CSV table of C-alpha atoms in Angstrom, one decimal:
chain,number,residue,atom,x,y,z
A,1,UNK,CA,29.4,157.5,38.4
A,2,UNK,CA,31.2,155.8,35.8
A,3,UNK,CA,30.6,152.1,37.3
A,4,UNK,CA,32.7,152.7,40.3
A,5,UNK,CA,31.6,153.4,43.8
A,6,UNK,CA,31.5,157.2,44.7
A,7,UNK,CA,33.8,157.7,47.5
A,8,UNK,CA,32.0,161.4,47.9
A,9,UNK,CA,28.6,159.0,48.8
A,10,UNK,CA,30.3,156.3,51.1
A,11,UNK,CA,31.4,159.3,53.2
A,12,UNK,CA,27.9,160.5,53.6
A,13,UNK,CA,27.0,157.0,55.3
A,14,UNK,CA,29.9,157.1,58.0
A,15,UNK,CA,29.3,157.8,61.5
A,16,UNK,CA,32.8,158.4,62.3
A,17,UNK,CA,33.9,162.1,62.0
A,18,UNK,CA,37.5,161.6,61.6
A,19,UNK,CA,36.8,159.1,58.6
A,20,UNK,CA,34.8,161.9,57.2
A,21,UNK,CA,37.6,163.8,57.2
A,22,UNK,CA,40.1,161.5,55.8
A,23,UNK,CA,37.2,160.5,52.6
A,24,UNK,CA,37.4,164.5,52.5
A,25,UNK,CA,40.7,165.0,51.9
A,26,UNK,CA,40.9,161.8,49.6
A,27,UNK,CA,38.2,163.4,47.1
A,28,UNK,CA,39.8,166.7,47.0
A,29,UNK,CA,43.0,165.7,46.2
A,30,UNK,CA,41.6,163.7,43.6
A,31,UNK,CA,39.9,166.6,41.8
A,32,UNK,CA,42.8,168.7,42.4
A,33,UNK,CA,44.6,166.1,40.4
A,34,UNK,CA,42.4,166.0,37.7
A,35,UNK,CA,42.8,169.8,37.3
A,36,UNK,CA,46.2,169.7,37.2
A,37,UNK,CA,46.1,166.4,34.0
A,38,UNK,CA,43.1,168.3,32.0
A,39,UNK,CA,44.6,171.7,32.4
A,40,UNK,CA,43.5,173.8,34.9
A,41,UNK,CA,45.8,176.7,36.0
A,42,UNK,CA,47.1,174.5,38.6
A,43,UNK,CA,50.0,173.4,35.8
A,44,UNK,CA,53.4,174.0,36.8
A,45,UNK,CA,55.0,177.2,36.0
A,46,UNK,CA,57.1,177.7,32.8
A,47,UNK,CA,60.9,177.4,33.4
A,48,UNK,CA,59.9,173.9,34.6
A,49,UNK,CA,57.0,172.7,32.1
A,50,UNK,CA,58.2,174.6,29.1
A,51,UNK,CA,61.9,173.1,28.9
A,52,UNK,CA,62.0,171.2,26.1
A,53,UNK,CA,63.5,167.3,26.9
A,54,UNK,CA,66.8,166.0,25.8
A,55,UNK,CA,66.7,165.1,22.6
A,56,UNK,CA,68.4,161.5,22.3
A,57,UNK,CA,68.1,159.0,19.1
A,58,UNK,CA,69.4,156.6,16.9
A,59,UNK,CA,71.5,158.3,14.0
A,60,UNK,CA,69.0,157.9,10.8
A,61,UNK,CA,70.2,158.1,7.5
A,62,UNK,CA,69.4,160.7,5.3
A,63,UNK,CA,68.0,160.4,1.9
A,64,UNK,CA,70.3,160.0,-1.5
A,65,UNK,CA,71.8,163.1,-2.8
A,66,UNK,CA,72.9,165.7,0.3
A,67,UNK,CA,72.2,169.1,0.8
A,68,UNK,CA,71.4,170.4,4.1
A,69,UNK,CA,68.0,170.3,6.0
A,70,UNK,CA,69.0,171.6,9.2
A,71,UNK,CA,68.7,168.3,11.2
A,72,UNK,CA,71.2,166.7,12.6
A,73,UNK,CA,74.4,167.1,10.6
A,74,UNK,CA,76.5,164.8,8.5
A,75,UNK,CA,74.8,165.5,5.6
A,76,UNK,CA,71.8,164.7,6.3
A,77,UNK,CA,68.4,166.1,4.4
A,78,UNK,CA,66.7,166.0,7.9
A,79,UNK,CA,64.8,169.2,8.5
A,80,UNK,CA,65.2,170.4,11.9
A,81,UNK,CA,61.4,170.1,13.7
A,82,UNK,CA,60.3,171.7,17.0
A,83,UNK,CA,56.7,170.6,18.4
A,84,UNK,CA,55.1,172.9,21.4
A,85,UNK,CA,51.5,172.6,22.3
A,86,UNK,CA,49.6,171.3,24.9
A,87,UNK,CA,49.0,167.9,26.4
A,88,UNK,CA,47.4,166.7,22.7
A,89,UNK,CA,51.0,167.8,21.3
A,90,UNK,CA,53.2,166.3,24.4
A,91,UNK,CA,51.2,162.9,23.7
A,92,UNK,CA,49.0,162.6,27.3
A,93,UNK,CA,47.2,159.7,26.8
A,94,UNK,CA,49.4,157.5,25.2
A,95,UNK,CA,51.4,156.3,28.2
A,96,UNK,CA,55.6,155.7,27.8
A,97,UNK,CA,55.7,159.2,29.7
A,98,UNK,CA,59.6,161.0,29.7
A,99,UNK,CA,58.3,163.0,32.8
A,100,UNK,CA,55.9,163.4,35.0
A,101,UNK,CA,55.6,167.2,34.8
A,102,UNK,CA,54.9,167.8,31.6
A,103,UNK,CA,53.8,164.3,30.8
A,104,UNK,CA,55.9,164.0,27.0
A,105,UNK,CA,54.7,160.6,26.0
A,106,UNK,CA,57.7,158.4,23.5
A,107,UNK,CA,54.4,157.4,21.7
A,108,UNK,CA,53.4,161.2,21.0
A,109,UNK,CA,52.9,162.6,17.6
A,110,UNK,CA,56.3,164.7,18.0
A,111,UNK,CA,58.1,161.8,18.5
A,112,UNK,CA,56.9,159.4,16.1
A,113,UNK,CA,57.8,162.2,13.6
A,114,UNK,CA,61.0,162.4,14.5
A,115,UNK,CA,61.1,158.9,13.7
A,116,UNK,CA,60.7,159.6,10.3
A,117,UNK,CA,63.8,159.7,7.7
A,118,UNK,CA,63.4,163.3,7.1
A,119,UNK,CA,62.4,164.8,10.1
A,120,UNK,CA,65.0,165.4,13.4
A,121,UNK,CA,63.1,166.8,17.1
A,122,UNK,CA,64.9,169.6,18.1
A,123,UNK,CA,62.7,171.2,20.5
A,124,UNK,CA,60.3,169.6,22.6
A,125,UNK,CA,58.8,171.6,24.6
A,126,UNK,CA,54.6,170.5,24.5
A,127,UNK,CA,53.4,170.5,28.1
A,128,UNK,CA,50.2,169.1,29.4
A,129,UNK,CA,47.9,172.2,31.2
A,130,UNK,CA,49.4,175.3,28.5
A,131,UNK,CA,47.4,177.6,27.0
A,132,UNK,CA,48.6,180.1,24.5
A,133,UNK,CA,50.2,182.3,26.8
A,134,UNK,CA,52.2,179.2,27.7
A,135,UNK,CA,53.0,178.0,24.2
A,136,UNK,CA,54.0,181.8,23.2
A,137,UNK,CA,56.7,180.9,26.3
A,138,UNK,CA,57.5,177.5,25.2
A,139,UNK,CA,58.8,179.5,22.0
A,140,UNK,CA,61.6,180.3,23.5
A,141,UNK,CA,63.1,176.8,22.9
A,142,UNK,CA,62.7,176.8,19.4
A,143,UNK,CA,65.9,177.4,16.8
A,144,UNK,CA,66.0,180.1,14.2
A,145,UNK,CA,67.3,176.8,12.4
A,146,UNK,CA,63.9,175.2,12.7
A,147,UNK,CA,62.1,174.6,9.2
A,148,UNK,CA,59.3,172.5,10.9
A,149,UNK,CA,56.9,173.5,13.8
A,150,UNK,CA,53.7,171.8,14.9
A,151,UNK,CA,51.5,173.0,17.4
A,152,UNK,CA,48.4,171.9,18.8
A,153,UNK,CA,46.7,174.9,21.5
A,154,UNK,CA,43.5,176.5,21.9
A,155,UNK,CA,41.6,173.8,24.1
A,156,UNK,CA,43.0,174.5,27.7
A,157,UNK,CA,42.0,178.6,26.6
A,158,UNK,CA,38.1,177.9,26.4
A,159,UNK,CA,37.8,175.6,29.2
A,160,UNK,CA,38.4,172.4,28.5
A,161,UNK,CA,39.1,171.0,32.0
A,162,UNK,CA,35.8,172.7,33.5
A,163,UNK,CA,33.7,170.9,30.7
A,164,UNK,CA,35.0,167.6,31.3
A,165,UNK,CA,35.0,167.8,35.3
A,166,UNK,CA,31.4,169.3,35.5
A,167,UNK,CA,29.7,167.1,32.5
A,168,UNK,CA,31.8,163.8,32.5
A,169,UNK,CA,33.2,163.4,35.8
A,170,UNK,CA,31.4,164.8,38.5
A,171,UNK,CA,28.1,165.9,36.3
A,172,UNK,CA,25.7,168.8,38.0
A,173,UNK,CA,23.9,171.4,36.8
A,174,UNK,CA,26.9,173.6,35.6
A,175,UNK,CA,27.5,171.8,32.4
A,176,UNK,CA,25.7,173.5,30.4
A,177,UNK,CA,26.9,176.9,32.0
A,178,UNK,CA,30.8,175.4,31.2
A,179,UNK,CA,30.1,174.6,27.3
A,180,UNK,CA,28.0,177.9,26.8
A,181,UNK,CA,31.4,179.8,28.5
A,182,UNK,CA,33.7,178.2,26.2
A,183,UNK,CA,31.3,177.9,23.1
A,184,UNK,CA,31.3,182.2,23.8
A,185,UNK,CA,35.4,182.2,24.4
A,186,UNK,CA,35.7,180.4,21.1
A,187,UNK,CA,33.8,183.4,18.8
A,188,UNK,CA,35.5,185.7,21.1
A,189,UNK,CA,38.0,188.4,19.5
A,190,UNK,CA,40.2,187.7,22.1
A,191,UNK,CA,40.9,183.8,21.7
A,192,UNK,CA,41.4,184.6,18.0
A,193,UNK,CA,44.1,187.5,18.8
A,194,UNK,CA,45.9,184.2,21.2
A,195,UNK,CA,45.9,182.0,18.0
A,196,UNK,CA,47.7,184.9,16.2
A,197,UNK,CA,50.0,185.4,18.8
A,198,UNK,CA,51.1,182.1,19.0
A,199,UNK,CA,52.0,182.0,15.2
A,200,UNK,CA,53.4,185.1,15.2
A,201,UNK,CA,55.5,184.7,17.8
A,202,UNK,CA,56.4,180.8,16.5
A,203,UNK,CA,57.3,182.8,12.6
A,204,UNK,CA,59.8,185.1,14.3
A,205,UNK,CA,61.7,182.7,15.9
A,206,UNK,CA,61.8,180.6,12.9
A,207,UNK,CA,61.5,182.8,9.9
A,208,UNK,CA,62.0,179.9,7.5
A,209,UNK,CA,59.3,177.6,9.2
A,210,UNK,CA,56.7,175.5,8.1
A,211,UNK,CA,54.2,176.2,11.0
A,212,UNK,CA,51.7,173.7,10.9
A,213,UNK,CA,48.7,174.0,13.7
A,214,UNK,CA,46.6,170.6,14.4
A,215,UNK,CA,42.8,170.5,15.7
A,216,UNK,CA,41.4,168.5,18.1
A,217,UNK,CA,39.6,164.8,17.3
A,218,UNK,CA,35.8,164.7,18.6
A,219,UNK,CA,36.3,163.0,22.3
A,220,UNK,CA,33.8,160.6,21.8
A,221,UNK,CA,31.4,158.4,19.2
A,222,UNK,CA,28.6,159.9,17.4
A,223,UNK,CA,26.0,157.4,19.2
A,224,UNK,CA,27.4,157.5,22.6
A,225,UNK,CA,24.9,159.8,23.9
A,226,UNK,CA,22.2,157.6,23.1
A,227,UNK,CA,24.0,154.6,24.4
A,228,UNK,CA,25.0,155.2,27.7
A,229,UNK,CA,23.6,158.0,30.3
A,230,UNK,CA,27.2,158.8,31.4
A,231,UNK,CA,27.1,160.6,27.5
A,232,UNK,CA,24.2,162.5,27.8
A,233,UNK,CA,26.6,165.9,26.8
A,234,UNK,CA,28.6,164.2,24.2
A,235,UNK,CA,26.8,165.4,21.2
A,236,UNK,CA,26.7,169.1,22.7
A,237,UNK,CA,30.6,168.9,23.7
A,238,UNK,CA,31.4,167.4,20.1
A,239,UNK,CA,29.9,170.1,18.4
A,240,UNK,CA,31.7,172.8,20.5
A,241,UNK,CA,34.5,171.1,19.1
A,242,UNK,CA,34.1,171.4,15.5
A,243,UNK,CA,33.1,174.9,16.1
A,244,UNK,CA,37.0,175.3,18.2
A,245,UNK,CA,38.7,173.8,15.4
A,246,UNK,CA,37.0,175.9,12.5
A,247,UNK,CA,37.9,179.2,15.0
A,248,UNK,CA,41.9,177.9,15.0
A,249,UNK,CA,41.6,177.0,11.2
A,250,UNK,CA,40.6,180.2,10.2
A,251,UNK,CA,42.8,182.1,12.4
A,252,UNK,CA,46.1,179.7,11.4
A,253,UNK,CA,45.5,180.1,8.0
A,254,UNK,CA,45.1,184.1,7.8
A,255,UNK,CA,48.3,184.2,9.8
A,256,UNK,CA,50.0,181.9,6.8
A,257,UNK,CA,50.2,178.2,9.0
A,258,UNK,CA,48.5,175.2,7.9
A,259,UNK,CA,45.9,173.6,9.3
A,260,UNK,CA,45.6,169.9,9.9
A,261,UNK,CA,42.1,168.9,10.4
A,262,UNK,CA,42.0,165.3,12.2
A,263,UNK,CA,38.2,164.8,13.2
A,264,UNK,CA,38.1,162.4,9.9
A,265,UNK,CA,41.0,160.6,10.8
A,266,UNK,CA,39.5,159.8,14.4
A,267,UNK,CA,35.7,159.5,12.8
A,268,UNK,CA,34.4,156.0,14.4
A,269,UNK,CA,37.3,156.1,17.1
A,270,UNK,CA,35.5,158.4,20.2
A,271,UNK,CA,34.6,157.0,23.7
A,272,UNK,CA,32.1,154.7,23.3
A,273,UNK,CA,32.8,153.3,20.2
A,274,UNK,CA,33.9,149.8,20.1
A,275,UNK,CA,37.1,150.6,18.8
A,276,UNK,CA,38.2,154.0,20.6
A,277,UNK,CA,41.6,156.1,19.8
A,278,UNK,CA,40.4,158.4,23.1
A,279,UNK,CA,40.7,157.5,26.7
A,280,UNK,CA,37.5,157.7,28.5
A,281,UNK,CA,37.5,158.9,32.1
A,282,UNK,CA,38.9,156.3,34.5
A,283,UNK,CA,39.9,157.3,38.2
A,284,UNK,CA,42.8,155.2,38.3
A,285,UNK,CA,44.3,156.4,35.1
A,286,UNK,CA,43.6,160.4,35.6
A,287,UNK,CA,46.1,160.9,33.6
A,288,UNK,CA,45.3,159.4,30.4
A,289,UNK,CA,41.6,160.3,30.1
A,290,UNK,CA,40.1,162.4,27.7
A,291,UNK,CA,43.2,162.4,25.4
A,292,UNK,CA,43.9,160.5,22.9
A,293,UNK,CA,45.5,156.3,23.3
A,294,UNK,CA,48.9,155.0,21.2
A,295,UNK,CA,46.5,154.2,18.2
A,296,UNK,CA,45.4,158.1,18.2
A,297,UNK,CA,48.7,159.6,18.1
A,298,UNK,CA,49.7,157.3,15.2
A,299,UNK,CA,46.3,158.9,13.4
A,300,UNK,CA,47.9,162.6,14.3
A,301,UNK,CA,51.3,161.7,13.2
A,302,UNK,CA,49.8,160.1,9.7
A,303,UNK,CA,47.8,163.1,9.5
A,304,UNK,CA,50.9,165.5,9.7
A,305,UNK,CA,52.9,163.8,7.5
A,306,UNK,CA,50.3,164.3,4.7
A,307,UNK,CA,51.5,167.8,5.0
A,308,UNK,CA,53.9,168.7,2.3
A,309,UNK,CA,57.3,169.9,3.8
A,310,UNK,CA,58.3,171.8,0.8
């Protein structure tokens, strides 16, 4: 489908009954991995996905003057940061993975904030596959201390990994039945009550928190449809985006989060674009597609860090 051949269609042409059956199991195993790396319920379950990894880095210096930001000590202005999400806020796509369960990239926004002077990771807890139910878990490993949260959720709630199977990878006729669901779960009064829960939940573990909530980039270039076949649902599935992120930017900012907006930062950068910050689907590199490459993350982190922290 996407310039490779179709390992379903060479087992149609074999003779042999037991290679049938291996091509069989080959194909299903393939698509049960790519539920499991674009989110499907097939994640693992929390008290392995949601612990947050051991947090281990150079000693920074902290700016001129004292005081005490809650980092890491020694008097220090770093403020203490926790990061939960899904796999846009444990960094899938961007390779340098810490584990293979979660799939919390080095290269991930999270961590390239903690890089910062005034910013220490205390909790990272992001895992690839959560939903908000999940992220409302992955709570748990946040600090009262925290004054910094990001979170990036709401994707893996309204189908993501259903929209991306049935229209990008395997297209059939469903497509259109998969964006319709999600386009409905987005406007729905639950999805919004989820968003509210997660802050919620995020503000009473860290009263003093700056709790700031990230959208999604628009997976692919503004042309691709009318470039290449394998595109046809792009426009349809970018739109369905921007109407996601204006549902979790009005519900973050009622509930007193900000809201980082970052389909201008990515605007030129989609698949199919001859300079792409997203992975496009490749089935050698399940992992990776659909999210985001190193050069997208570093647009996230920018993004954040426009983000007053006082």
């Amino acid at each position: 489908m996407f310039g490779r051949r179709d390992p379903l269609a060479a087992a149609s042409v074999e003779a042999a009954p037991e290679r049938r059956r291996r091509i069989a199991l080959v194909a299903a195993a393939l698509l049960a991995a790519l539920a499991l790396v674009l989110g499907a319920s097939l994640a693992a379950p929390a008290d392995s996905a949601h612990a947050a990894v051991p947090m281990a880095k150079p000693v920074k210096p902290g700016k001129p003057g004292g005081g005490n930001g809650g980092g890491s000590g020694g008097g220090t202005t770093e403020l203490a940061y926790a990061a939960v999400g899904d796999s846009f806020a444990s960094g899938v796509g961007a390779g340098s993975y810490l584990d293979t369960t979660c799939y919390r990239s080095t290269k991930s926004y999270p961590k390239l904030l903690d890089a910062d002077a005034d910013k220490a990771l205390v909790a990272f807890s992001a895992c690839s596959g959560s939903d908000t139910a999940d992220v409302i878990a992955q709570a748990a490993s946040v600090p009262s201390t925290a004054k910094l949260i990001t979170v990036t959720v709401g994707g893996n709630d309204v189908g993501f990994a259903d929209v991306m199977q049935n229209c990008f990878v395997l297209p059939n006729s469903s497509c259109a039945t998969h964006i319709a669901n999600g386009a409905a779960a987005v406007e729905s009064d639950a999805f919004a009550a989820s968003i509210t829960d997660v802050i919620t939940t995020l503000r009473t573990r860290a009263p003093a928190a700056k709790i700031v909530v990230t959208g999604y980039p628009l997976l692919f270039w503004e042309n691709a449809s009318g470039v290449n076949p394998k595109y046809t649902w792009a426009d349809e599935v970018n739109d369905e985006t921007v109407a996601l992120n204006d549902r979790i930017q009005s519900v973050a900012q009622s509930g007193g989060a900000v809201f980082v907006d970052v389909e201008g930062v990515f605007a030129g950068h989609g698949i199919g674009s001859s300079s792409p910050w997203i992975n496009d689907w490749r089935w050698l590199s399940q992992t990776n597609s659909f999210h985001p490459n190193a050069a997208g993350y570093v647009a996230y982190a920018n993004a954040i860090r426009a983000v007053p922290l006082s």
